[in-house]
Structure formats: C-alpha cells, structure tokens
CSV table of C-alpha atoms in Angstrom, one decimal:
chain,number,residue,atom,x,y,z
A,411,MET,CA,98.9,-11.2,151.7
A,412,ASN,CA,97.7,-9.3,148.8
A,413,ARG,CA,97.2,-5.6,149.5
A,414,GLU,CA,94.0,-5.9,150.0
A,415,ARG,CA,94.0,-8.1,152.4
A,416,GLU,CA,96.7,-6.5,153.8
A,417,ALA,CA,95.0,-3.3,154.6
A,418,ILE,CA,91.1,-4.8,156.0
A,419,HIS,CA,94.4,-6.9,158.4
A,420,ILE,CA,95.7,-3.3,158.9
A,421,LEU,CA,92.3,-1.3,159.4
A,422,GLY,CA,91.0,-4.7,162.0
A,423,LEU,CA,94.2,-4.3,164.1
A,424,ILE,CA,94.0,0.1,163.7
A,425,PHE,CA,89.6,0.2,164.5
A,426,ASN,CA,90.2,-2.6,167.5
A,427,VAL,CA,92.8,0.0,169.2
A,428,ALA,CA,89.9,3.1,168.9
A,429,SER,CA,87.3,1.1,170.1
A,430,GLU,CA,88.8,-0.3,172.9
A,431,LYS,CA,89.8,3.3,174.5
A,432,LYS,CA,87.4,5.8,172.9
A,433,ASN,CA,84.0,4.3,171.5
A,434,TYR,CA,85.1,5.5,168.0
A,435,LEU,CA,83.1,3.2,166.0
A,436,SER,CA,79.8,3.6,164.8
A,437,ASP,CA,77.2,0.4,164.5
A,438,SER,CA,79.0,-2.7,162.7
A,439,ASN,CA,76.7,-1.9,159.9
A,440,GLU,CA,77.9,0.8,158.4
A,441,LEU,CA,80.9,1.1,156.0
A,442,TYR,CA,84.0,2.5,155.5
A,443,THR,CA,85.7,3.7,152.2
A,444,PHE,CA,89.3,3.8,151.7
A,445,PHE,CA,91.6,3.8,148.7
A,446,THR,CA,95.0,2.7,149.3
A,447,ILE,CA,97.7,4.3,147.8
A,448,PRO,CA,100.8,2.4,146.7
A,449,GLY,CA,105.2,3.2,147.4
A,450,GLN,CA,107.6,1.4,145.8
A,451,GLY,CA,105.8,-1.8,145.6
A,452,ASN,CA,104.2,-1.8,148.7
A,453,LEU,CA,101.3,-1.0,150.6
A,454,ARG,CA,101.8,2.7,152.1
A,455,TRP,CA,98.3,4.7,152.4
A,456,ILE,CA,94.9,3.9,153.5
A,457,VAL,CA,92.8,6.8,152.8
A,458,PRO,CA,89.5,8.1,153.7
A,459,GLU,CA,87.6,8.5,150.6
A,460,ASP,CA,86.5,11.8,152.0
A,461,PRO,CA,90.2,14.3,150.6
A,462,ARG,CA,88.3,16.8,154.0
A,463,PHE,CA,90.0,14.0,156.1
A,464,GLY,CA,93.0,12.9,154.6
A,465,ILE,CA,94.6,15.8,152.8
A,466,PRO,CA,95.5,17.3,156.3
A,467,VAL,CA,97.5,14.2,157.5
A,468,LEU,CA,99.1,13.7,153.4
A,469,CYS,CA,100.0,17.2,153.4
A,470,GLN,CA,102.4,16.5,156.4
A,471,TRP,CA,104.2,14.1,154.6
A,472,ARG,CA,107.6,15.6,152.5
A,473,PRO,CA,109.0,13.1,150.0
A,474,TYR,CA,112.9,13.9,149.6
A,475,LYS,CA,113.6,12.9,145.9
A,476,PRO,CA,112.7,15.2,143.6
A,477,TRP,CA,110.3,12.9,141.2
A,478,SER,CA,108.6,11.5,144.4
A,479,TYR,CA,108.0,14.4,145.4
A,480,ILE,CA,106.7,15.5,142.0
A,481,LYS,CA,104.1,12.2,142.1
A,482,TRP,CA,103.1,12.6,145.3
A,483,LYS,CA,102.1,16.1,144.4
A,484,LEU,CA,99.9,14.6,141.9
A,485,ILE,CA,98.5,12.0,143.9
A,486,LEU,CA,97.7,14.9,147.1
A,487,PHE,CA,96.1,17.3,143.4
A,488,LEU,CA,94.0,14.4,142.3
A,489,TYR,CA,92.8,13.3,145.8
A,490,SER,CA,91.7,16.8,146.7
A,491,LYS,CA,89.4,16.9,143.5
A,492,ARG,CA,87.9,13.6,144.5
A,493,LEU,CA,90.0,11.6,141.4
A,494,LEU,CA,92.0,10.2,143.2
A,495,LYS,CA,90.3,6.4,141.8
A,496,LYS,CA,92.2,7.6,138.4
A,497,ILE,CA,95.3,6.6,139.3
A,498,GLN,CA,97.0,3.6,138.6
A,499,GLY,CA,97.5,1.3,141.3
A,500,ILE,CA,95.3,3.1,143.5
A,501,SER,CA,92.7,1.0,144.8
A,502,THR,CA,89.3,1.1,147.0
A,503,LEU,CA,88.2,-0.7,149.9
A,504,LYS,CA,85.1,-0.9,151.5
A,505,PHE,CA,85.6,-1.9,155.4
A,506,THR,CA,83.3,-2.8,159.0
A,507,PRO,CA,84.8,-1.5,161.4
A,508,TYR,CA,84.6,-3.8,164.6
A,509,LYS,CA,81.3,-3.3,166.7
A,510,THR,CA,81.6,-2.2,170.0
A,511,HIS,CA,80.7,-3.6,172.9
A,512,SER,CA,80.2,-0.4,175.1
A,513,GLN,CA,76.6,-0.1,176.9
A,514,ASP,CA,77.1,3.7,176.8
A,515,THR,CA,74.0,4.7,174.7
A,516,LYS,CA,75.8,8.3,173.9
A,517,PRO,CA,76.1,9.0,170.4
A,518,ARG,CA,80.1,8.3,169.9
A,519,GLN,CA,82.4,10.6,167.6
A,520,ARG,CA,83.3,8.9,164.8
A,521,LEU,CA,86.8,9.9,164.2
A,522,VAL,CA,88.5,8.7,160.8
A,523,PRO,CA,91.7,7.5,160.2
A,524,VAL,CA,94.5,8.1,158.1
A,525,ILE,CA,97.0,5.1,157.9
A,526,TYR,CA,100.2,5.0,156.6
A,527,VAL,CA,102.5,1.8,156.2
A,528,GLY,CA,105.9,1.5,157.2
A,529,THR,CA,108.3,-0.2,154.9
A,530,PRO,CA,108.2,-4.0,155.5
A,531,GLY,CA,110.7,-5.6,156.8
A,532,THR,CA,110.8,-6.8,160.8
A,533,HIS,CA,110.0,-3.7,163.2
A,534,GLN,CA,107.6,-2.5,160.3
A,535,LYS,CA,104.3,-0.7,161.7
A,536,ALA,CA,101.4,1.1,160.7
A,537,VAL,CA,100.3,4.7,162.4
A,538,ALA,CA,97.4,6.4,161.9
A,539,THR,CA,96.3,9.3,162.5
A,540,PHE,CA,92.6,10.0,163.8
A,541,ILE,CA,90.9,12.5,162.5
A,542,ASN,CA,87.4,14.8,164.0
A,543,PRO,CA,85.2,14.3,160.7
A,544,VAL,CA,83.4,17.6,162.2
A,545,THR,CA,86.2,19.9,162.9
A,546,GLY,CA,89.1,18.1,160.8
A,547,ILE,CA,91.3,18.5,163.4
A,548,PRO,CA,93.7,15.1,164.4
A,549,VAL,CA,92.6,14.2,167.6
A,550,ASN,CA,95.7,11.4,168.5
A,551,VAL,CA,97.9,9.5,166.7
A,552,VAL,CA,98.2,4.9,167.0
A,553,LYS,CA,100.1,3.0,166.3
A,554,VAL,CA,100.3,-0.6,165.9
A,555,ALA,CA,103.1,-3.1,165.7
A,556,LEU,CA,102.6,-5.8,162.1
A,557,LYS,CA,105.6,-7.7,163.0
A,558,LYS,CA,107.0,-8.9,166.3
A,559,SER,CA,110.4,-7.0,166.3
A,560,ALA,CA,108.1,-4.2,166.5
A,561,VAL,CA,106.8,-4.2,169.7
A,562,GLU,CA,109.7,-3.8,171.1
A,563,ASN,CA,110.0,-0.4,169.4
A,564,LEU,CA,107.0,0.8,170.3
A,565,THR,CA,107.7,0.0,174.2
A,566,ARG,CA,110.7,1.4,174.0
A,567,GLU,CA,109.4,4.2,172.6
A,568,ALA,CA,106.5,5.0,174.7
A,569,GLU,CA,109.0,3.8,178.2
A,570,MET,CA,111.4,7.1,176.7
A,571,LEU,CA,108.4,9.2,175.9
A,572,LYS,CA,106.7,9.2,179.6
A,573,LYS,CA,110.9,9.8,180.9
A,574,ILE,CA,111.5,12.9,178.9
A,575,ALA,CA,108.1,14.5,179.4
A,576,GLU,CA,109.6,14.5,183.4
A,577,PHE,CA,112.2,17.1,181.9
A,578,ASN,CA,109.3,19.2,180.1
A,579,VAL,CA,111.2,19.2,176.6
A,580,PRO,CA,108.7,20.7,174.7
A,581,GLY,CA,106.9,19.9,171.7
A,582,ILE,CA,107.4,15.9,173.0
A,583,PRO,CA,104.5,13.6,171.9
A,584,LYS,CA,102.3,12.6,175.4
A,585,ILE,CA,101.1,8.7,175.2
A,586,ILE,CA,98.0,8.8,176.2
A,587,SER,CA,97.9,5.1,176.4
A,588,ILE,CA,100.9,1.5,175.8
A,589,GLU,CA,97.8,-2.0,174.7
A,590,ASN,CA,98.8,-5.2,174.4
A,591,ASN,CA,101.5,-5.8,175.9
A,592,GLY,CA,103.3,-2.9,173.9
A,593,ALA,CA,101.9,-3.8,170.4
A,594,LYS,CA,99.7,-0.7,170.4
A,595,THR,CA,100.3,2.6,171.7
A,596,VAL,CA,98.2,6.0,171.9
A,597,GLN,CA,99.6,9.6,171.8
A,598,THR,CA,99.6,12.8,171.4
A,599,VAL,CA,99.3,14.4,167.4
A,600,ILE,CA,102.3,16.7,166.9
A,601,PRO,CA,101.2,19.9,164.3
A,602,GLY,CA,103.4,20.6,161.6
A,603,ARG,CA,105.3,19.8,158.6
A,604,LEU,CA,108.4,17.6,158.2
A,605,THR,CA,111.3,19.6,157.6
A,606,SER,CA,113.6,20.3,154.2
A,607,ARG,CA,116.6,18.4,154.2
A,608,LYS,CA,118.8,21.9,155.1
A,609,LEU,CA,120.8,21.7,158.7
A,610,THR,CA,119.1,24.9,160.6
A,611,LYS,CA,120.1,26.7,163.6
A,612,ALA,CA,116.1,25.7,164.8
A,613,HIS,CA,117.6,22.1,164.8
A,614,ILE,CA,120.8,22.9,167.0
A,615,ASN,CA,118.4,24.5,169.7
A,616,TRP,CA,116.5,21.9,169.6
A,617,LEU,CA,119.0,19.3,170.2
A,618,LEU,CA,120.6,21.7,173.1
A,619,LYS,CA,117.4,21.8,174.5
A,620,LEU,CA,117.6,17.7,175.6
A,621,PRO,CA,118.8,17.3,179.2
A,622,ARG,CA,122.3,16.4,180.1
A,623,PHE,CA,122.9,13.9,183.1
A,624,GLU,CA,125.8,14.1,185.4
A,625,LYS,CA,127.1,10.8,184.6
A,626,THR,CA,129.9,11.1,182.2
A,627,THR,CA,131.6,8.8,180.3
A,628,THR,CA,135.2,9.0,178.2
A,629,PHE,CA,137.0,8.4,174.8
A,630,ASP,CA,139.1,6.2,176.9
A,631,GLU,CA,136.4,4.1,178.6
A,632,GLN,CA,134.4,4.1,175.0
A,633,LYS,CA,137.4,2.4,173.5
A,634,GLN,CA,137.5,-0.6,176.5
A,635,ILE,CA,133.5,-1.3,176.0
A,636,ILE,CA,134.2,-1.1,171.9
A,637,GLN,CA,137.1,-3.9,172.1
A,638,GLY,CA,135.2,-5.9,174.6
A,639,VAL,CA,131.9,-5.9,172.1
A,640,LEU,CA,134.7,-7.1,169.5
A,641,ALA,CA,136.2,-10.1,171.7
A,642,LYS,CA,133.2,-11.4,172.5
A,643,GLN,CA,131.6,-11.3,168.7
A,644,GLN,CA,134.5,-11.9,166.7
A,645,SER,CA,132.1,-13.9,164.6
A,646,ALA,CA,129.7,-12.0,164.2
A,647,PHE,CA,132.2,-9.7,161.3
A,648,THR,CA,134.2,-10.1,158.8
A,649,GLU,CA,138.2,-10.2,159.3
A,650,MET,CA,137.8,-6.5,157.5
A,651,GLU,CA,135.3,-5.4,159.8
A,652,ARG,CA,137.4,-6.2,162.5
A,653,ASN,CA,140.9,-5.0,161.4
A,654,SER,CA,139.1,-1.4,160.4
A,655,ILE,CA,137.2,-1.0,163.6
A,656,HIS,CA,140.2,-2.1,165.6
A,657,THR,CA,142.2,0.6,164.3
A,658,VAL,CA,140.0,3.3,164.2
A,659,SER,CA,138.7,2.7,167.2
A,660,LYS,CA,142.7,2.9,168.6
A,661,THR,CA,142.0,6.6,167.9
A,662,LEU,CA,139.8,7.1,170.5
A,663,GLN,CA,141.6,8.7,173.6
A,664,GLY,CA,141.2,10.7,175.9
A,665,LYS,CA,140.2,11.6,179.9
A,666,GLY,CA,138.4,14.5,179.5
A,667,LEU,CA,134.7,14.3,180.9
A,668,ILE,CA,131.7,13.4,178.4
A,669,PRO,CA,128.5,14.0,179.7
A,670,TYR,CA,125.9,11.3,178.2
A,671,LEU,CA,122.4,13.1,177.3
A,672,ILE,CA,119.0,12.5,175.5
A,673,ILE,CA,119.5,11.1,172.2
A,674,HIS,CA,116.4,11.0,169.5
A,675,GLY,CA,118.1,8.4,167.7
A,676,ASP,CA,117.2,8.8,164.1
A,677,PHE,CA,117.1,12.6,163.8
A,678,ALA,CA,116.3,13.0,160.3
A,679,PRO,CA,113.9,15.0,158.3
A,680,TRP,CA,111.1,12.5,158.2
A,681,ASN,CA,111.2,12.4,161.9
A,682,LEU,CA,111.9,16.2,161.8
A,683,LYS,CA,108.6,18.6,162.5
A,684,ARG,CA,108.4,22.4,162.1
A,685,LEU,CA,106.7,24.3,164.3
A,686,THR,CA,107.5,27.7,163.7
A,687,ASN,CA,110.4,29.4,161.8
A,688,ASP,CA,112.2,29.0,164.2
A,689,GLU,CA,111.4,25.6,165.9
A,690,ILE,CA,111.3,22.6,165.1
A,691,THR,CA,110.4,19.2,167.3
A,692,ALA,CA,110.9,15.8,166.7
A,693,ILE,CA,108.4,12.7,166.5
A,694,ASP,CA,108.9,8.9,166.2
A,695,TRP,CA,111.8,8.5,169.7
A,696,GLU,CA,111.7,4.6,169.0
A,697,ASP,CA,115.8,4.8,168.6
A,698,SER,CA,116.1,7.0,171.3
A,699,ASP,CA,118.3,6.7,174.2
A,700,LEU,CA,119.5,7.7,177.9
A,701,ASN,CA,122.7,7.0,177.9
A,702,GLY,CA,123.4,8.9,174.3
A,703,LEU,CA,126.7,10.3,172.9
A,704,PRO,CA,127.3,14.1,171.9
A,705,LEU,CA,127.3,14.9,168.1
A,706,TRP,CA,125.0,11.2,167.6
A,707,ASP,CA,122.3,12.9,166.4
A,708,LEU,CA,124.1,15.1,164.3
A,709,SER,CA,126.3,12.6,162.9
A,710,HIS,CA,122.8,10.0,161.9
A,711,PHE,CA,122.1,13.3,159.9
A,712,PHE,CA,124.1,13.6,157.8
A,713,CYS,CA,125.5,10.3,157.2
A,714,ILE,CA,121.8,8.9,156.7
A,715,GLN,CA,120.8,11.3,154.2
A,716,ALA,CA,124.4,10.3,152.3
A,717,HIS,CA,123.3,6.8,151.8
A,718,LEU,CA,120.1,7.7,151.2
A,719,PHE,CA,120.4,10.1,148.6
A,720,GLY,CA,124.1,10.3,147.9
A,721,GLY,CA,126.5,13.7,147.8
A,722,PRO,CA,129.7,14.4,149.6
A,723,ASN,CA,131.5,13.0,152.3
A,724,PRO,CA,129.5,13.2,155.6
A,725,PHE,CA,132.2,13.6,157.5
A,726,LYS,CA,133.3,16.0,155.9
A,727,LYS,CA,130.3,17.9,156.2
A,728,ILE,CA,129.6,17.7,159.8
A,729,ARG,CA,133.7,18.6,160.3
A,730,GLU,CA,133.1,21.9,157.8
A,731,CYS,CA,129.5,23.3,159.4
A,732,PRO,CA,129.2,26.1,161.2
A,733,LEU,CA,126.1,24.6,162.8
A,734,VAL,CA,128.3,21.4,164.2
A,735,ALA,CA,130.3,23.8,165.4
A,736,LEU,CA,128.2,25.6,167.4
A,737,TYR,CA,126.9,22.5,168.5
A,738,ILE,CA,130.0,21.4,170.2
A,739,LYS,CA,130.9,24.9,171.6
A,740,LYS,CA,127.2,25.5,173.9
A,741,ILE,CA,127.5,22.1,174.8
A,742,GLY,CA,131.1,22.7,176.5
A,743,LEU,CA,133.4,20.5,174.5
A,744,ASP,CA,136.6,20.7,172.1
A,745,GLN,CA,135.6,21.2,168.4
A,746,ASN,CA,139.3,19.0,168.1
A,747,ASN,CA,137.5,16.1,169.6
A,748,ILE,CA,134.3,16.5,166.3
A,749,ARG,CA,136.1,13.2,164.6
A,750,GLN,CA,136.3,10.8,167.5
A,751,PHE,CA,132.5,11.4,169.0
A,752,TYR,CA,131.8,10.8,164.3
A,753,THR,CA,133.6,7.6,165.1
A,754,LEU,CA,132.2,6.9,168.2
A,755,TYR,CA,129.0,7.6,166.5
A,756,LEU,CA,130.1,4.8,162.9
A,757,ILE,CA,131.2,1.6,165.7
A,758,LYS,CA,128.6,2.0,168.0
A,759,LYS,CA,125.9,2.5,165.6
A,760,PHE,CA,127.3,-0.6,163.7
A,761,ILE,CA,128.0,-3.3,166.1
A,762,GLY,CA,125.6,-2.1,168.7
A,763,SER,CA,122.3,-1.8,166.1
A,764,GLY,CA,122.5,-5.3,164.7
A,765,LEU,CA,122.7,-4.2,161.6
A,766,PHE,CA,126.1,-5.1,160.0
A,767,SER,CA,127.3,-5.4,156.8
A,768,THR,CA,124.2,-7.3,155.7
A,769,ASN,CA,122.3,-4.1,156.1
A,770,SER,CA,122.6,-1.9,153.5
A,771,TYR,CA,122.8,1.1,156.2
A,772,GLY,CA,125.8,-0.9,158.1
A,773,ALA,CA,127.3,-1.2,155.0
A,774,PHE,CA,127.5,2.0,154.2
A,775,LEU,CA,128.5,2.5,157.5
A,776,ILE,CA,131.4,0.0,157.4
A,777,GLN,CA,132.5,2.0,154.5
A,778,GLN,CA,132.9,5.1,156.6
A,779,ILE,CA,134.6,3.2,159.6
A,780,HIS,CA,136.7,2.1,156.2
A,781,GLN,CA,137.4,4.9,154.9
A,782,ILE,CA,138.8,6.7,158.6
A,783,SER,CA,140.8,3.6,158.9
A,784,GLN,CA,142.7,4.7,155.6
A,785,GLN,CA,143.3,8.5,156.6
C-alpha cells in the first residue's frame, strides 16, 4: 500500500470512529485537506492543512535523537508559516469524510484530527487527537488498530484504564468508549509535553502513587515460575539462551514477601507527559499489568533507552542511581535486592512478551541476561 492510499485508509477508519459516536462530520461533499509527513521511510503523521489545528499537538511530540530533533523543529517552523508542502517527501491529500446518517438537525461540531501513525508491525495503530476548530483545544483521543494483533493491545489498555480509575490515580486517561470489539477506542486527552530522557524525582513520585496490593510473591516463587516456562518452551530458546536464563534465575533466592503492584509496562520518555515542574503522568497503557513487580518500570526505563540510544550499561545506571535507591526505600524493600528485581525484569520481559532474540529488543535483553550470568 503506497503512502497516499495508506493515509486515506487511516482517515476513513478515524472519521468513522468520530461519526459513529459524536456526529463530528460535515456533509459528505466537504473536502478536508491534510499533509502526510514521513518518518524513517514510513507514513508517520497526517496533519490538517491549517497549522492552527496541528501545531498544538505536534508541539507535544519530542524526538530524542539530536538530528531528528533539529529536523522536527524545522518542520514545525515551516508548518507554522504554511510552507510545509515545500519540504521534499511531504505530500498534500484531499479527503471527503464519510457522510453520517444522523437525523440530528443541530449544527455539527467539525472537529479536526491530527493523526500519529505507529511504527509498522504486527501491533501497529493510529492515534488521532481531535481538535475543536473554534477553540483550538484538543477534545479527545481516538485509537484505531491497523493490524489484527493491535486489537488485543487496545482492548487491554481500555480495560486497564477502567480498573486504574477505581484507584483514583491522578492524571490517567479515561476511557470514553470501546468500539468494534476493541479495534477502536476513544479516551480523554492528557495535556502536557513529553518528558526528557532524564529520570527525575517526579518520575519516582508518580510510580509511588501506583497501587500496591495485599497479594505477594517471593523470589523463590518467581524462580519456579521461570523454570517452569523454560521446561515447557524449550524449543523456543537456543541452548545459549536457556543456559544464560537458567544460570541467572538460580540467583533468585529468598522468601521475603514482595508486593504485586500496578505497572505501566512501557515506562519510557515517549509515553510520559510533564504536567507541571513537579508532576508527570503516563499515557499508552497497552503493556500494563495488575500483577507487576517492583522496579519493573524503572528497569524498562533504563533498558529501552540503552537499546535505542546506546550508552552505559543499564544495570550500572540502575545500581548507582540515587532515585532508584529512593524508590526501593519508599516501598519498603531491601536495596540489596535491586539486582534480583532487575534480573526478573530481563528474564520475564524476554520470555513473557514473545520477544525472543529474533526481535531487536529481545536480542538486547538476552545480551543483558548473558552478561549478568557471566558476573
């Protein structure tokens, strides 16, 4: 599918979501004009021609590689000056929204979408932020599964957000609707810009607000779970992988009680928004879990960035970071167990997410597991 056809397909899905629930669209003879912006050779953004609608959303986006950040700033500047189509690779697209069949004769609110298109893959989705063209304020967020496997992720996120709402965790998106068996969801907008790559006390304060439960586990129990998975799925791993995981899992010892807690699951800068100088919150809860383990989110925070951007060994950073020590102290666990919690993240993320070494992040995780097994 070429980029223009892909954009038209996504716009059709997005506008259907809007029209089914809120009658956002005008009559079918009205044309909408969009720009398509590529990223790494793929369709990345579909933005309205009028920068007044697109800029508020795009300004919240934050590329983390220096060259990407410079290019992004140039795109925003040219977009604000209505010169976006002068950039090579950016094309203009005319789109006629599907006609709604509502009998409502009241004037319809013509909300305008700004659409982010996820990285191609089995879990690809599109995320549209709808803007009120009168006020320029974002109204809601619509997520649409572009691949079949993405439906499971969107459904999991929607159900988790409903459960988290029961615990009054501040700053969390609220689900407005789940449609088409989970292939489409609508949720509230969370204001704020994406955070930097640096871990701050605001991150720790937010993690400490996530509920902990009476249900507990132990390192001994977790070791048994891991060894059980290895025994059942031997053919899924290479001999080196099995040996490394087995060696490292033997270090998981202890009968001390560890509380289960809610984890975000993809606790990374691109999923975190800064509300104020002292407060952050998280979006995109597709990898969240009610039966999470302490230090999981912080381990992911350091590991995923080391994988994507390089830098020092993530375990070294975790072990030496005073904010990680503060987190462990605040939840009442032993500082000497940091290595074991980190080990649990590496192993369970590798064997429990279907990553394996065929996935680039899976290959990174098994490399970290192998390094620890040699220490």
